[in-house]
Structure formats: structure tokens, C-alpha cells
Amino acid sequence: MKTLFLLFDSLNRSALEAYGGTNATPNFNRLAARSAIFDNHYAGSLPCMPARRDMHCGRLNFLHRSWGPLEPFDDSFAGQLKSAGLYSHLISDHYHYFEDGGATYHTRYSSWDFIRGQESDPYVAMVTPPLERFRAQYHPLQFEETRDGHRLQGMINRSAVKQEADYPIVKCVDAALEFLQGNHTSDSWFLQMETFDPHEPFAAPARFRQEYSAEDTGYEGPILDWPRYRKVEETKAEIAELKANYAALVRFCDEQLGRILDKMDALGLWDDTAIILTTDHGFLLSEHDWWAKNRMPFYNEVAHIPLMIYHPEMTLPGGSRISALTQTTDLMPTILALHEAEHPSQMLGKVPKQVLGQVLGQVPEQVLGQVPEQVLGQSLLAYLFDQLRDARPIALYGIFGGALNATDGRYTYFCYPENMESQELFEYTLMPMHNRSLFELYELEPATLYRGFSFTKEAPVLKLPAFANAKRSPRQGGFSDTQTCLYDLQSDPQQLRPFRDATIEAELRKLILAEMRAHEAPEELYKRFDLT
């Protein structure tokens, strides 16, 4: 089996026609027509690298640690595949992989290709930026004149984009096409083509805004395509401009996806190549009076995300909808199952007999039993073959230090502690790194060793107080709107009417408690959320 894993960052369900959106996305539609479309797929840990640790390891990250690298005891799907002798390759312009807080992910693959220049990637070297030119070129909301933040480097990077071929996403797809052309005759491989887009800044070639002219948005000012993580304060025209630029960038992503699908057609790869397409999380575009993610409650615009899976032997018709509740942590065992890194006896009843026969005849002996016992996600392959299986009863998701958020498919529940700051909170890690920095010495000084987790394979980990001023997300302000509440997704799918109901909350808290126990959540979290 060959697998193409297409990962877009901050790709909203509402931006795709396959999920009811009005933005023209013909190539996402084209893939959806061949795939199983998962309608109740949710994020796990947020934001960027915590989500990727969930994907790599098949278990939630945010209960124990904030943003950081893979740990020495983690079983990454890429590492598992490489150990089994299967070639894996990462192509990405997601520069967080190459900062302190992501430094151990890309090295799990057999090879990798890093495309430079997205957002504040320290790529273009410019000692003296043209600040006055930038000040005139960009809206005051996104202009910065110091290097303390990351918007100045973003403006510097954009000065190097002279033509469409210079956009990082185009270079990512160029590299993917080169890999497909050079390796399409090989029997098996795993290719992850990951782009930072449509993550902010929402920068796309001007032609993708042709149907969203200045008259349509009413905006006539300088470039405005990079919202801040805060409450909406912009004018109606500015809001429309930001949303139009996001839509344009999604259309740019769609066109680039089309180039990959064209290559699949040209090389006949549909016969032996599986495709998984998804994202890490969504992005609020003024809904609920918020921009972005991390700080506010994790409404479905952020947590409810797209997932499409194509398998050349799937028995479901293309375009079939899967209503089962699934989550980011399910991707790891799904990828291993695609490459038969699951003992054949575990696959009985999950796939048709003719496929099972192929598996039994092809699994290398060294691969058997390679799905680690600490993986709590579940392979989604059974759904592609219309096999009955027990559905996940709840999806638990969140950010370190924030709320416990959960859904059973009918209700969503945002559970906040009585006081966000006063209760004890610890990070458990052997890799004490934040997003762009190491832990500072004052964070390390009170460290103790903790030996209470089985998923660390009996290795002790550092137990570090989670100081409120540490350089972790959310970094553009603290948590806001910290109200425990329910939403009924059946009668209120837009989550506009919060309510409380003791009976419903009690049932959801039982499910949350079971999920936390399965993940060996640290004891202080049970006290923090009164889940004793």
C-alpha cells in the first residue's frame, strides 16, 4: 500500500463545499467524491504541535503537557513505519517542526523536505527592514516594527514572494509531484504533504480575490489578512476583508490540491494509493465575536474538523458519509493499519476476506504487533469497508491549562475550573521546550521526577509547575469567556444558546472521567475540575 497524507493547517469545514460551505472548492469536491467523508470528526489537543503529537502517537497530549516535541518514550506512526522498513517522507512548509517545540517530529521520517518562508519562519535575512514602507503597506492591526512578535518577520518573508511559484504551498506541491513522479512504481511508501495554509496570514495571489472585489467587502485600506487572537473589534468592512482573504487562500489550496489529484490520474495511483486529508483544527472568523483559536471556548468552528479517507479497495461508494464520532487520535492506528502494521488477527472482521488474505500474505514478520498498547485511538479502516464496530462514546479535546471540552455527538460541553489560575497545574515531560524556546531556569528549578505513568514505559518524567507567565499558548492573552456550559447541537448547531442541565452534565462527566482515566490524567486535574 502507498499512502498520501494531505494535512492542511486551520482548514475550516465551513470553507469546503463537501461540508456545506459556499466557497468554490472543486478539487476538494473531487477527492470527496472518491472518499469516505467523516461528518463527526473532532480535534484532540490544540494547537499545532500538540495536535501533531496526537496524530503521531494516537493519544491525547493536552492532559499532561503543552506544546512540545515528541518524547523519547513516544511511538510515532512515522517511527513505527520506518522501523518496519517502510519508506516515509515528509514535505512541509510548517516551520514549527523546526523550532525548539517541534524538533523531534521530522526526524521520525525516512527523509524530509522543509519549504521555507511561511508566517514568521526566520527565513529571509534582513537586518534593516523598510519599516515605513511596511507601515504604509499593511493595516495597523497587523503591522509591527519590532522583532519581539512575529509579524515583522512575516512581512519580511512576504517581500520575497514575487510570483506564484514563490509561494511556499506551491513549492510544497512541486516537491510532492516530484516525489510521486520518481517513486510511483515502488510498491509501498508513505508521503505526508503538509502545508501551513490556510493558516494566517491569509495571503494568496490576487486572482483568487477577483470575485471578492473591494466593492464586495467595502474595504479600501492597506493589506489586512492577519487577524489577532482576540475579540472582534474591526469594522464590518474589515471583517468582510479578513473573511474574503481566508476564502481566497482556501481556493488557492484547492487549486494546489488539484495539481496533486491530476498527478494521481496521470500516474494511475488511484489503484494502489490511499489518501487521508484533514487538518489540525479550525479557525474562528468572527463567529461568536472571536478571531482565531486557543483563548476562547473551543466552539465547533475550531474543534469540528474535516476528514476524508480514500482507499482503493474500500467497499463503501465514494462520497459516503460516516456519522460515527471520530478524533485526531484515530489517525495513527489508521495509518499503521493501512500499512499492515497491525497483527492480522486483530483485523479479523474489520476488512473483507479478500483484503484480509492479501494482508496475511504480505505483512512482514517484523511488523506484526507494532500497534503500541498505549495507543488509545482506533483505526478507521473498518468504516471504509462497511464493517460494524463500537463507536467512540465521547471526544475529549482542549488545550493545556484550559477547559475540558467534550462532545458525544449530540451535546458539546465546556467544563472550566472554578478559578483558572489559582489551582495547581503541572507539565510532565522529558523535553522541556516551549514553542520557540527552551524552558527557562526558573521553570526547571522546582522540577521533581514523577514515575506514575505507564505510557512512559516506566521512564520517569519531569514534573514542572506550569507557571502562568511561561511562554506557552495561549500567547496573545489569557483564557476568556470561561463559562461552563452545554450546547445542544441538534437544536442549536451554531452554538448560540448556552445552557446548564445537571443530568446531561453528569452523564458527560462520567464519560470524561473514563477518558481521563484511560489517558492516565494526572491527579491534580481531577481536583481542578471536581472530578474526584
PDB file of C-alpha atoms in Angstrom, residues 125-359:
ATOM      1  CA  ALA A 125      17.595  37.687   6.404  1.00  0.00           C
ATOM      2  CA  MET A 126      17.047  41.446   6.560  1.00  0.00           C
ATOM      3  CA  VAL A 127      18.999  43.478   9.102  1.00  0.00           C
ATOM      4  CA  THR A 128      17.233  46.783   8.420  1.00  0.00           C
ATOM      5  CA  PRO A 129      13.607  46.245   7.329  1.00  0.00           C
ATOM      6  CA  PRO A 130      11.855  49.056   5.410  1.00  0.00           C
ATOM      7  CA  LEU A 131       9.539  49.889   8.293  1.00  0.00           C
ATOM      8  CA  GLU A 132       7.943  52.957   6.759  1.00  0.00           C
ATOM      9  CA  ARG A 133       7.133  51.059   3.573  1.00  0.00           C
ATOM     10  CA  PHE A 134       5.637  48.223   5.625  1.00  0.00           C
ATOM     11  CA  ARG A 135       3.680  50.735   7.704  1.00  0.00           C
ATOM     12  CA  ALA A 136       2.045  52.092   4.576  1.00  0.00           C
ATOM     13  CA  GLN A 137       1.575  48.652   3.023  1.00  0.00           C
ATOM     14  CA  TYR A 138      -0.127  46.875   5.952  1.00  0.00           C
ATOM     15  CA  HIS A 139      -3.111  47.645   8.167  1.00  0.00           C
ATOM     16  CA  PRO A 140      -2.162  48.895  11.665  1.00  0.00           C
ATOM     17  CA  LEU A 141      -3.740  45.739  13.127  1.00  0.00           C
ATOM     18  CA  GLN A 142      -1.028  43.592  11.594  1.00  0.00           C
ATOM     19  CA  PHE A 143       1.919  45.951  11.356  1.00  0.00           C
ATOM     20  CA  GLU A 144       4.741  45.503  13.879  1.00  0.00           C
ATOM     21  CA  GLU A 145       8.029  47.357  13.968  1.00  0.00           C
ATOM     22  CA  THR A 146       9.965  45.201  16.445  1.00  0.00           C
ATOM     23  CA  ARG A 147      11.122  41.598  16.328  1.00  0.00           C
ATOM     24  CA  ASP A 148       9.537  40.810  19.710  1.00  0.00           C
ATOM     25  CA  GLY A 149       6.474  39.378  17.963  1.00  0.00           C
ATOM     26  CA  HIS A 150       6.394  37.502  14.681  1.00  0.00           C
ATOM     27  CA  ARG A 151       4.544  39.828  12.298  1.00  0.00           C
ATOM     28  CA  LEU A 152       7.617  41.801  11.273  1.00  0.00           C
ATOM     29  CA  GLN A 153       9.353  38.627  10.084  1.00  0.00           C
ATOM     30  CA  GLY A 154       6.131  37.711   8.293  1.00  0.00           C
ATOM     31  CA  MET A 155       6.200  40.986   6.354  1.00  0.00           C
ATOM     32  CA  ILE A 156       9.881  40.456   5.542  1.00  0.00           C
ATOM     33  CA  ASN A 157       9.179  36.934   4.239  1.00  0.00           C
ATOM     34  CA  ARG A 158       6.345  38.178   2.036  1.00  0.00           C
ATOM     35  CA  SER A 159       8.674  40.679   0.398  1.00  0.00           C
ATOM     36  CA  ALA A 160      10.450  37.681  -1.190  1.00  0.00           C
ATOM     37  CA  VAL A 161       7.276  36.418  -2.909  1.00  0.00           C
ATOM     38  CA  LYS A 162       7.476  37.893  -6.408  1.00  0.00           C
ATOM     39  CA  GLN A 163       5.366  35.394  -8.362  1.00  0.00           C
ATOM     40  CA  GLU A 164       3.040  32.452  -7.704  1.00  0.00           C
ATOM     41  CA  ALA A 165       5.879  29.956  -7.915  1.00  0.00           C
ATOM     42  CA  ASP A 166       7.413  31.635  -4.841  1.00  0.00           C
ATOM     43  CA  TYR A 167       4.505  30.801  -2.512  1.00  0.00           C
ATOM     44  CA  PRO A 168       5.510  28.064  -0.062  1.00  0.00           C
ATOM     45  CA  ILE A 169       2.385  25.974  -0.764  1.00  0.00           C
ATOM     46  CA  VAL A 170       3.279  25.870  -4.467  1.00  0.00           C
ATOM     47  CA  LYS A 171       6.782  24.701  -3.591  1.00  0.00           C
ATOM     48  CA  CYS A 172       5.306  22.025  -1.291  1.00  0.00           C
ATOM     49  CA  VAL A 173       3.133  20.685  -4.090  1.00  0.00           C
ATOM     50  CA  ASP A 174       6.044  20.882  -6.553  1.00  0.00           C
ATOM     51  CA  ALA A 175       8.049  18.685  -4.181  1.00  0.00           C
ATOM     52  CA  ALA A 176       5.121  16.275  -3.770  1.00  0.00           C
ATOM     53  CA  LEU A 177       4.719  15.930  -7.533  1.00  0.00           C
ATOM     54  CA  GLU A 178       8.435  15.244  -7.853  1.00  0.00           C
ATOM     55  CA  PHE A 179       8.187  12.520  -5.206  1.00  0.00           C
ATOM     56  CA  LEU A 180       5.169  10.936  -6.892  1.00  0.00           C
ATOM     57  CA  GLN A 181       6.826  11.021 -10.311  1.00  0.00           C
ATOM     58  CA  GLY A 182      10.034   9.492  -9.012  1.00  0.00           C
ATOM     59  CA  ASN A 183       8.519   6.834  -6.757  1.00  0.00           C
ATOM     60  CA  HIS A 184       5.140   5.875  -8.218  1.00  0.00           C
ATOM     61  CA  THR A 185       6.410   2.484  -9.413  1.00  0.00           C
ATOM     62  CA  SER A 186       7.595   1.438  -5.944  1.00  0.00           C
ATOM     63  CA  ASP A 187       5.363  -0.980  -4.078  1.00  0.00           C
ATOM     64  CA  SER A 188       4.876   0.907  -0.829  1.00  0.00           C
ATOM     65  CA  TRP A 189       5.645   4.237   0.805  1.00  0.00           C
ATOM     66  CA  PHE A 190       4.101   6.923   2.986  1.00  0.00           C
ATOM     67  CA  LEU A 191       4.142  10.549   1.828  1.00  0.00           C
ATOM     68  CA  GLN A 192       2.978  13.367   4.093  1.00  0.00           C
ATOM     69  CA  MET A 193       2.460  16.584   2.149  1.00  0.00           C
ATOM     70  CA  GLU A 194       1.664  19.220   4.727  1.00  0.00           C
ATOM     71  CA  THR A 195       1.122  22.893   4.165  1.00  0.00           C
ATOM     72  CA  PHE A 196       0.758  25.714   6.670  1.00  0.00           C
ATOM     73  CA  ASP A 197      -2.040  27.194   4.539  1.00  0.00           C
ATOM     74  CA  PRO A 198      -4.789  28.263   5.050  1.00  0.00           C
ATOM     75  CA  HIS A 199      -3.305  29.313   8.401  1.00  0.00           C
ATOM     76  CA  GLU A 200      -2.979  33.050   8.829  1.00  0.00           C
ATOM     77  CA  PRO A 201      -1.722  35.313   7.285  1.00  0.00           C
ATOM     78  CA  PHE A 202      -4.309  34.719   4.568  1.00  0.00           C
ATOM     79  CA  ALA A 203      -2.002  35.582   1.683  1.00  0.00           C
ATOM     80  CA  ALA A 204      -2.960  34.292  -1.772  1.00  0.00           C
ATOM     81  CA  PRO A 205      -2.355  35.514  -5.333  1.00  0.00           C
ATOM     82  CA  ALA A 206      -4.619  38.425  -6.272  1.00  0.00           C
ATOM     83  CA  ARG A 207      -6.549  36.388  -8.846  1.00  0.00           C
ATOM     84  CA  PHE A 208      -8.193  34.381  -6.040  1.00  0.00           C
ATOM     85  CA  ARG A 209      -9.858  37.584  -4.864  1.00  0.00           C
ATOM     86  CA  GLN A 210     -11.345  38.517  -8.231  1.00  0.00           C
ATOM     87  CA  GLU A 211     -14.851  37.500  -7.176  1.00  0.00           C
ATOM     88  CA  TYR A 212     -14.386  39.345  -3.850  1.00  0.00           C
ATOM     89  CA  SER A 213     -13.596  42.853  -5.099  1.00  0.00           C
ATOM     90  CA  ALA A 214     -13.174  45.889  -2.863  1.00  0.00           C
ATOM     91  CA  GLU A 215     -16.812  46.771  -3.616  1.00  0.00           C
ATOM     92  CA  ASP A 216     -17.957  43.424  -2.231  1.00  0.00           C
ATOM     93  CA  THR A 217     -16.255  43.881   1.154  1.00  0.00           C
ATOM     94  CA  GLY A 218     -16.450  47.653   1.302  1.00  0.00           C
ATOM     95  CA  TYR A 219     -12.810  47.738   2.380  1.00  0.00           C
ATOM     96  CA  GLU A 220     -10.353  50.115   0.726  1.00  0.00           C
ATOM     97  CA  GLY A 221      -7.374  50.203   3.110  1.00  0.00           C
ATOM     98  CA  PRO A 222      -3.927  48.577   3.138  1.00  0.00           C
ATOM     99  CA  ILE A 223      -3.346  44.828   3.308  1.00  0.00           C
ATOM    100  CA  LEU A 224      -5.484  43.217   6.021  1.00  0.00           C
ATOM    101  CA  ASP A 225      -5.218  39.431   6.113  1.00  0.00           C
ATOM    102  CA  TRP A 226      -3.767  38.586   9.539  1.00  0.00           C
ATOM    103  CA  PRO A 227      -6.241  38.762  12.457  1.00  0.00           C
ATOM    104  CA  ARG A 228      -5.077  38.849  16.034  1.00  0.00           C
ATOM    105  CA  TYR A 229      -6.196  36.282  18.590  1.00  0.00           C
ATOM    106  CA  ARG A 230      -8.782  38.425  20.331  1.00  0.00           C
ATOM    107  CA  LYS A 231     -12.356  39.650  20.395  1.00  0.00           C
ATOM    108  CA  VAL A 232     -13.750  41.216  17.236  1.00  0.00           C
ATOM    109  CA  GLU A 233     -13.204  44.976  17.221  1.00  0.00           C
ATOM    110  CA  GLU A 234     -12.988  45.564  13.474  1.00  0.00           C
ATOM    111  CA  THR A 235     -15.488  47.367  11.282  1.00  0.00           C
ATOM    112  CA  LYS A 236     -17.909  45.398   9.095  1.00  0.00           C
ATOM    113  CA  ALA A 237     -15.732  46.128   6.070  1.00  0.00           C
ATOM    114  CA  GLU A 238     -12.588  44.928   7.858  1.00  0.00           C
ATOM    115  CA  ILE A 239     -14.329  41.735   8.995  1.00  0.00           C
ATOM    116  CA  ALA A 240     -15.502  41.088   5.445  1.00  0.00           C
ATOM    117  CA  GLU A 241     -11.985  41.707   4.121  1.00  0.00           C
ATOM    118  CA  LEU A 242     -10.407  39.217   6.507  1.00  0.00           C
ATOM    119  CA  LYS A 243     -13.021  36.573   5.718  1.00  0.00           C
ATOM    120  CA  ALA A 244     -12.677  37.155   1.977  1.00  0.00           C
ATOM    121  CA  ASN A 245      -8.907  36.714   2.201  1.00  0.00           C
ATOM    122  CA  TYR A 246      -9.342  33.434   4.092  1.00  0.00           C
ATOM    123  CA  ALA A 247     -11.759  32.215   1.420  1.00  0.00           C
ATOM    124  CA  ALA A 248      -9.288  33.209  -1.300  1.00  0.00           C
ATOM    125  CA  LEU A 249      -6.495  31.270   0.398  1.00  0.00           C
ATOM    126  CA  VAL A 250      -8.718  28.173   0.650  1.00  0.00           C
ATOM    127  CA  ARG A 251      -9.371  28.457  -3.104  1.00  0.00           C
ATOM    128  CA  PHE A 252      -5.607  28.663  -3.619  1.00  0.00           C
ATOM    129  CA  CYS A 253      -5.233  25.487  -1.530  1.00  0.00           C
ATOM    130  CA  ASP A 254      -7.959  23.872  -3.619  1.00  0.00           C
ATOM    131  CA  GLU A 255      -6.126  24.619  -6.863  1.00  0.00           C
ATOM    132  CA  GLN A 256      -2.905  23.167  -5.460  1.00  0.00           C
ATOM    133  CA  LEU A 257      -4.758  20.047  -4.339  1.00  0.00           C
ATOM    134  CA  GLY A 258      -5.991  19.739  -7.912  1.00  0.00           C
ATOM    135  CA  ARG A 259      -2.399  19.515  -9.132  1.00  0.00           C
ATOM    136  CA  ILE A 260      -1.854  16.502  -6.857  1.00  0.00           C
ATOM    137  CA  LEU A 261      -5.071  14.815  -7.984  1.00  0.00           C
ATOM    138  CA  ASP A 262      -4.091  15.394 -11.611  1.00  0.00           C
ATOM    139  CA  LYS A 263      -0.817  13.597 -10.939  1.00  0.00           C
ATOM    140  CA  MET A 264      -2.732  10.743  -9.305  1.00  0.00           C
ATOM    141  CA  ASP A 265      -4.729  10.476 -12.549  1.00  0.00           C
ATOM    142  CA  ALA A 266      -1.689  10.665 -14.798  1.00  0.00           C
ATOM    143  CA  LEU A 267       0.280   8.008 -12.910  1.00  0.00           C
ATOM    144  CA  GLY A 268      -2.641   5.654 -12.224  1.00  0.00           C
ATOM    145  CA  LEU A 269      -2.073   5.879  -8.486  1.00  0.00           C
ATOM    146  CA  TRP A 270      -5.741   5.501  -7.533  1.00  0.00           C
ATOM    147  CA  ASP A 271      -5.368   1.715  -7.862  1.00  0.00           C
ATOM    148  CA  ASP A 272      -2.825   1.273  -5.078  1.00  0.00           C
ATOM    149  CA  THR A 273      -2.664   4.519  -3.082  1.00  0.00           C
ATOM    150  CA  ALA A 274      -4.754   5.551  -0.095  1.00  0.00           C
ATOM    151  CA  ILE A 275      -5.366   9.223   0.704  1.00  0.00           C
ATOM    152  CA  ILE A 276      -6.105  10.837   4.054  1.00  0.00           C
ATOM    153  CA  LEU A 277      -6.981  14.540   4.020  1.00  0.00           C
ATOM    154  CA  THR A 278      -7.578  16.503   7.197  1.00  0.00           C
ATOM    155  CA  THR A 279      -6.460  19.415   9.366  1.00  0.00           C
ATOM    156  CA  ASP A 280      -5.274  20.028  12.920  1.00  0.00           C
ATOM    157  CA  HIS A 281      -8.055  22.440  13.931  1.00  0.00           C
ATOM    158  CA  GLY A 282     -10.303  25.155  12.568  1.00  0.00           C
ATOM    159  CA  PHE A 283     -10.281  28.925  12.956  1.00  0.00           C
ATOM    160  CA  LEU A 284     -12.863  31.440  14.134  1.00  0.00           C
ATOM    161  CA  LEU A 285     -13.550  34.114  11.517  1.00  0.00           C
ATOM    162  CA  SER A 286     -15.582  36.490  13.718  1.00  0.00           C
ATOM    163  CA  GLU A 287     -18.128  33.835  14.764  1.00  0.00           C
ATOM    164  CA  HIS A 288     -19.008  34.182  18.455  1.00  0.00           C
ATOM    165  CA  ASP A 289     -17.303  37.611  18.260  1.00  0.00           C
ATOM    166  CA  TRP A 290     -13.845  35.996  18.184  1.00  0.00           C
ATOM    167  CA  TRP A 291     -10.886  35.617  15.861  1.00  0.00           C
ATOM    168  CA  ALA A 292      -8.651  32.559  15.730  1.00  0.00           C
ATOM    169  CA  LYS A 293      -8.281  29.870  18.440  1.00  0.00           C
ATOM    170  CA  ASN A 294      -6.730  28.980  21.822  1.00  0.00           C
ATOM    171  CA  ARG A 295      -8.105  31.731  24.072  1.00  0.00           C
ATOM    172  CA  MET A 296     -11.854  31.339  23.750  1.00  0.00           C
ATOM    173  CA  PRO A 297     -14.149  28.329  24.207  1.00  0.00           C
ATOM    174  CA  PHE A 298     -13.483  25.697  21.560  1.00  0.00           C
ATOM    175  CA  TYR A 299     -16.615  26.163  19.506  1.00  0.00           C
ATOM    176  CA  ASN A 300     -17.199  23.774  16.621  1.00  0.00           C
ATOM    177  CA  GLU A 301     -15.635  26.252  14.189  1.00  0.00           C
ATOM    178  CA  VAL A 302     -12.363  25.292  15.906  1.00  0.00           C
ATOM    179  CA  ALA A 303     -12.949  21.735  17.127  1.00  0.00           C
ATOM    180  CA  HIS A 304     -15.196  20.099  14.492  1.00  0.00           C
ATOM    181  CA  ILE A 305     -12.880  19.440  11.560  1.00  0.00           C
ATOM    182  CA  PRO A 306     -12.915  17.805   8.109  1.00  0.00           C
ATOM    183  CA  LEU A 307     -11.623  14.308   7.391  1.00  0.00           C
ATOM    184  CA  MET A 308     -11.759  12.411   4.091  1.00  0.00           C
ATOM    185  CA  ILE A 309     -10.240   8.970   3.535  1.00  0.00           C
ATOM    186  CA  TYR A 310      -9.899   7.172   0.208  1.00  0.00           C
ATOM    187  CA  HIS A 311      -8.869   3.514  -0.056  1.00  0.00           C
ATOM    188  CA  PRO A 312      -8.503   1.805  -3.448  1.00  0.00           C
ATOM    189  CA  GLU A 313     -10.335  -1.303  -2.180  1.00  0.00           C
ATOM    190  CA  MET A 314     -12.987   0.349   0.003  1.00  0.00           C
ATOM    191  CA  THR A 315     -16.415  -1.199  -0.341  1.00  0.00           C
ATOM    192  CA  LEU A 316     -18.301   1.978   0.530  1.00  0.00           C
ATOM    193  CA  PRO A 317     -19.269   4.050  -2.510  1.00  0.00           C
ATOM    194  CA  GLY A 318     -17.253   7.215  -2.956  1.00  0.00           C
ATOM    195  CA  GLY A 319     -18.893  10.184  -1.288  1.00  0.00           C
ATOM    196  CA  SER A 320     -20.399   8.078   1.522  1.00  0.00           C
ATOM    197  CA  ARG A 321     -20.904   9.915   4.795  1.00  0.00           C
ATOM    198  CA  ILE A 322     -19.659   8.448   8.077  1.00  0.00           C
ATOM    199  CA  SER A 323     -21.634   9.685  11.080  1.00  0.00           C
ATOM    200  CA  ALA A 324     -19.571   7.943  13.780  1.00  0.00           C
ATOM    201  CA  LEU A 325     -17.738  10.148  16.263  1.00  0.00           C
ATOM    202  CA  THR A 326     -14.012  10.138  15.437  1.00  0.00           C
ATOM    203  CA  GLN A 327     -10.983  12.126  16.539  1.00  0.00           C
ATOM    204  CA  THR A 328      -7.447  13.144  15.594  1.00  0.00           C
ATOM    205  CA  THR A 329      -6.003  10.379  17.765  1.00  0.00           C
ATOM    206  CA  ASP A 330      -7.606   7.820  15.425  1.00  0.00           C
ATOM    207  CA  LEU A 331      -5.250   8.755  12.588  1.00  0.00           C
ATOM    208  CA  MET A 332      -2.181   6.998  13.997  1.00  0.00           C
ATOM    209  CA  PRO A 333      -3.677   3.485  14.174  1.00  0.00           C
ATOM    210  CA  THR A 334      -5.435   4.078  10.847  1.00  0.00           C
ATOM    211  CA  ILE A 335      -2.112   4.841   9.154  1.00  0.00           C
ATOM    212  CA  LEU A 336      -0.477   1.779  10.698  1.00  0.00           C
ATOM    213  CA  ALA A 337      -3.407  -0.374   9.613  1.00  0.00           C
ATOM    214  CA  LEU A 338      -3.144   0.955   6.058  1.00  0.00           C
ATOM    215  CA  HIS A 339       0.407  -0.302   6.020  1.00  0.00           C
ATOM    216  CA  GLU A 340      -0.464  -3.535   7.755  1.00  0.00           C
ATOM    217  CA  ALA A 341       1.447  -2.622  10.897  1.00  0.00           C
ATOM    218  CA  GLU A 342      -1.264  -4.363  12.836  1.00  0.00           C
ATOM    219  CA  HIS A 343      -1.332  -8.039  13.652  1.00  0.00           C
ATOM    220  CA  PRO A 344      -3.604  -9.817  11.133  1.00  0.00           C
ATOM    221  CA  SER A 345      -5.568 -11.483  13.943  1.00  0.00           C
ATOM    222  CA  GLN A 346      -6.593  -8.011  15.115  1.00  0.00           C
ATOM    223  CA  MET A 347      -8.011  -7.246  11.676  1.00  0.00           C
ATOM    224  CA  LEU A 348     -10.472 -10.139  11.573  1.00  0.00           C
ATOM    225  CA  GLY A 349     -13.939  -8.754  10.989  1.00  0.00           C
ATOM    226  CA  LYS A 350     -12.592  -5.334  10.089  1.00  0.00           C
ATOM    227  CA  VAL A 351     -11.948  -5.802   6.387  1.00  0.00           C
ATOM    228  CA  PRO A 352     -13.302  -8.100   3.655  1.00  0.00           C
ATOM    229  CA  LYS A 353     -11.841 -11.588   3.405  1.00  0.00           C
ATOM    230  CA  GLN A 354     -10.122 -10.924   0.098  1.00  0.00           C
ATOM    231  CA  VAL A 355      -8.330  -7.920   1.568  1.00  0.00           C
ATOM    232  CA  LEU A 356      -7.522  -9.855   4.737  1.00  0.00           C
ATOM    233  CA  GLY A 357      -5.996 -12.573   2.584  1.00  0.00           C
ATOM    234  CA  GLN A 358      -3.722 -10.014   0.980  1.00  0.00           C
ATOM    235  CA  VAL A 359      -2.750  -8.728   4.405  1.00  0.00           C
TER     236      VAL A 359
END
